[in-house]
Short mmCIF file of C-alpha atoms in Angstrom, two decimals:
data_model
loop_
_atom_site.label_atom_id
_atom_site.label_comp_id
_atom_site.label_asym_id
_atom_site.label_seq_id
_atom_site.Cartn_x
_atom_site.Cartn_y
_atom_site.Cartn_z
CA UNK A 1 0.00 0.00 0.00
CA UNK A 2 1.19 3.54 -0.75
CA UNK A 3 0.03 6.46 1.70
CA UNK A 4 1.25 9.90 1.78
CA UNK A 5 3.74 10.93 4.57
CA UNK A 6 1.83 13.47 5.05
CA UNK A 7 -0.64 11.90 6.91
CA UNK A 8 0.55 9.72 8.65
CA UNK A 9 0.71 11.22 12.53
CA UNK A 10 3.06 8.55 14.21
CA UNK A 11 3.71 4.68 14.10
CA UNK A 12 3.37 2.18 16.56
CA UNK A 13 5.32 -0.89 16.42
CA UNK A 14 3.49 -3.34 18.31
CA UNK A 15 5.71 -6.23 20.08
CA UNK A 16 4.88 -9.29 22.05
CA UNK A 17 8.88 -10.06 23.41
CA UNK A 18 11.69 -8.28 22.47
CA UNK A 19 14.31 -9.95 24.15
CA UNK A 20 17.24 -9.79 21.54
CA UNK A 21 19.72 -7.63 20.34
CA UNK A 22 19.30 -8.26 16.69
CA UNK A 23 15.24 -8.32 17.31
CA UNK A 24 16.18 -4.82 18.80
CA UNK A 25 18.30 -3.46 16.12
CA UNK A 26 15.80 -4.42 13.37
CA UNK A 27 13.16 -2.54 14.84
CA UNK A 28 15.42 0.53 14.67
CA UNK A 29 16.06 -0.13 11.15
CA UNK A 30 12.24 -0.01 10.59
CA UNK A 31 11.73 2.99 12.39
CA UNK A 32 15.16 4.68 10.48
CA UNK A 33 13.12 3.74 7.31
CA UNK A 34 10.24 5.92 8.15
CA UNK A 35 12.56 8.57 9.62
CA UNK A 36 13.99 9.18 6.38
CA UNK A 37 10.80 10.55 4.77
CA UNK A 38 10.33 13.99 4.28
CA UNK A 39 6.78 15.20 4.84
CA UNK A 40 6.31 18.87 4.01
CA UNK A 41 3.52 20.69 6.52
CA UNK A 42 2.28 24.18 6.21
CA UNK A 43 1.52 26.40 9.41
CA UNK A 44 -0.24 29.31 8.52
CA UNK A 45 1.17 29.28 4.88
CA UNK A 46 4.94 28.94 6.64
CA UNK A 47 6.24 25.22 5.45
CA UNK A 48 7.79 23.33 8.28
CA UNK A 49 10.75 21.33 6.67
CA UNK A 50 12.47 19.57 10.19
CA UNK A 51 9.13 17.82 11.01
CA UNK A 52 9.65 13.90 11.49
CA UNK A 53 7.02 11.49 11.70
CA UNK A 54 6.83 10.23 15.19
CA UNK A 55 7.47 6.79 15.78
CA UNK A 56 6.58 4.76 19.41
CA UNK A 57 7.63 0.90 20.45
CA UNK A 58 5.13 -0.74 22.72
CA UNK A 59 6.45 -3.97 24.09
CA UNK A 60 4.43 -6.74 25.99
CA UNK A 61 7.64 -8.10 27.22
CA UNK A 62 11.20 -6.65 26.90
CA UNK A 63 14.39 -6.13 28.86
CA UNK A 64 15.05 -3.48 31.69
CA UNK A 65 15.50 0.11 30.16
CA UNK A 66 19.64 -0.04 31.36
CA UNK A 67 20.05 -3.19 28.14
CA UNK A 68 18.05 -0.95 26.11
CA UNK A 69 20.14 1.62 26.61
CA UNK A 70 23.22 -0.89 26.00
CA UNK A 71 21.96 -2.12 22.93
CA UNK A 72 20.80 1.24 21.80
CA UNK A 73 24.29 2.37 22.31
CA UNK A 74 26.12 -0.29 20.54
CA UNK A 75 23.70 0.13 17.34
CA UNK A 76 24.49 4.04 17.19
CA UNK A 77 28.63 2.79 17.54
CA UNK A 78 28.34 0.51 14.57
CA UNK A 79 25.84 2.48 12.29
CA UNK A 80 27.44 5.65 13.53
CA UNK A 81 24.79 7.34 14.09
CA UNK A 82 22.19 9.04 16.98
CA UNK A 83 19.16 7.72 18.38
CA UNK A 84 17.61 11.09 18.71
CA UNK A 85 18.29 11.52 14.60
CA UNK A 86 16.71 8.11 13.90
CA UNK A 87 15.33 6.00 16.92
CA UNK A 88 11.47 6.09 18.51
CA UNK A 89 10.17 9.11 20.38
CA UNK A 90 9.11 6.52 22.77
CA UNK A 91 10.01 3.20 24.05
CA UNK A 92 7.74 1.82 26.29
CA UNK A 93 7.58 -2.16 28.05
CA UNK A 94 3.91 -3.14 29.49
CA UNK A 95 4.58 -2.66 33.83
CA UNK A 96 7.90 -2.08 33.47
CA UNK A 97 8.69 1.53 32.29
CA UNK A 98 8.59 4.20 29.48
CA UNK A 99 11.68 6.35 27.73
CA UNK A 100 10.78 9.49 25.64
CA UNK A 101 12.31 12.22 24.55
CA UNK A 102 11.68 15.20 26.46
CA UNK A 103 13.32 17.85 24.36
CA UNK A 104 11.77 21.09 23.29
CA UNK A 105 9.42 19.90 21.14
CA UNK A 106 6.69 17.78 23.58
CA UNK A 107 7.23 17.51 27.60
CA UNK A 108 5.29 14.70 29.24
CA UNK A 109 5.18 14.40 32.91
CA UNK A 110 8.99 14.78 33.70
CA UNK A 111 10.45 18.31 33.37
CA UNK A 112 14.27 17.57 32.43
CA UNK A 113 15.89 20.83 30.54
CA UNK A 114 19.12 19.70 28.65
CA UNK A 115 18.06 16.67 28.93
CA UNK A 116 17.21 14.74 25.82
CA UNK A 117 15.29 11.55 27.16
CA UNK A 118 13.57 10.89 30.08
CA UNK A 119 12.63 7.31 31.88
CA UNK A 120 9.10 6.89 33.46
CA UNK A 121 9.87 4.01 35.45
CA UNK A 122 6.34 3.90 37.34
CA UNK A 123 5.48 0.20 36.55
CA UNK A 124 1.72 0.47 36.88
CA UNK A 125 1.99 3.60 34.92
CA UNK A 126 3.73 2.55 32.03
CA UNK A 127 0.43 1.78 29.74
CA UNK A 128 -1.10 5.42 30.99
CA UNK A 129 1.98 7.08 30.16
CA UNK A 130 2.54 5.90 26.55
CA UNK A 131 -1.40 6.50 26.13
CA UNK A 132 -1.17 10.24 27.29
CA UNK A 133 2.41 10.77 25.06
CA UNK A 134 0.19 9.64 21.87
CA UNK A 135 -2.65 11.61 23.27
CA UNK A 136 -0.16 14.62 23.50
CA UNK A 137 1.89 14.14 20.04
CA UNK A 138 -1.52 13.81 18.28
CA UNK A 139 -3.48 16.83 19.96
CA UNK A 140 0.35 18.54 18.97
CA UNK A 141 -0.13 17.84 15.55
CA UNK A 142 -3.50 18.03 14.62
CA UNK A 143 -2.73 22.64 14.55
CA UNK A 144 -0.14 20.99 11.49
CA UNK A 145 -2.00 20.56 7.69
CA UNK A 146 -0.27 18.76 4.84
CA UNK A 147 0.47 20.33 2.12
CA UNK A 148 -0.74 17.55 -0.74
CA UNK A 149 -0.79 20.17 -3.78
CA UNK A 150 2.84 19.79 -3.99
CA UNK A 151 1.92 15.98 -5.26
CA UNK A 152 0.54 17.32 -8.46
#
């Protein structure tokens, strides 16, 4: 199926376990692929040209957030590049935890300046938190219209 990039608001990549390294890095590689699209948005006739699509992880079962962070790091060594540039907005693990980036752009619950990511490690939380970051992202970008003329 073909869609525009233009409206699509965020994916979600749904997992049962993710309890490997390469199972890890592949799902980075997915979300790297929609990363590198360029959706162009208008804002009151200004055109926004930085604007990524969001992209969230939700994870039935996983690994603590410290081998995320391990394997996260080792994938940015050998592809030699940032997570921030090409990784999820949000990584969350059913009643475990939640990391999201909590730069400039969308603050959730944790205030954290210079900071770039933040961990919500409230286990019973963890569902209500990645539920009120989409909430948030999509209330965001719902003041943001595509500009689909530029397709003809």
């Amino acid at each position: 199926n073909i869609v525009f990039a233009e409206s699509v608001v965020a994916t979600i990549e749904v997992k049962s376990n993710l309890n490997k390294k390469e199972d890890y890095w592949k799902l980075l590689e997915n979300i790297k692929s929609v990363k590198t699209l360029k959706p162009i948005y208008t804002l009151s006739g200004f055109k926004i040209t930085e604007h990524k699509i969001v992209s969230m992880v939700f994870c039935f079962n996983g690994p603590s957030h410290e081998t995320i962070n391990v394997w996260g790091q080792q994938y940015c060594k050998k592809h030699k590049t940032e997570l921030s540039e090409t990784g999820y907005n949000m990584f969350c693990v059913l009643n475990k935890y939640c990391i999201f980036r909590s730069d400039n752009r969308l603050r959730l619950m944790v205030d954290r300046p210079g900071k770039l990511w933040s961990i919500f490690a409230n286990s019973q939380d963890s569902l209500l938190c990645f539920y009120l970051y989409l909430l948030e992202w999509t209330q965001k970008s719902s003041k943001i219209q595509a500009d689909y003329l530029r397709y003809l």
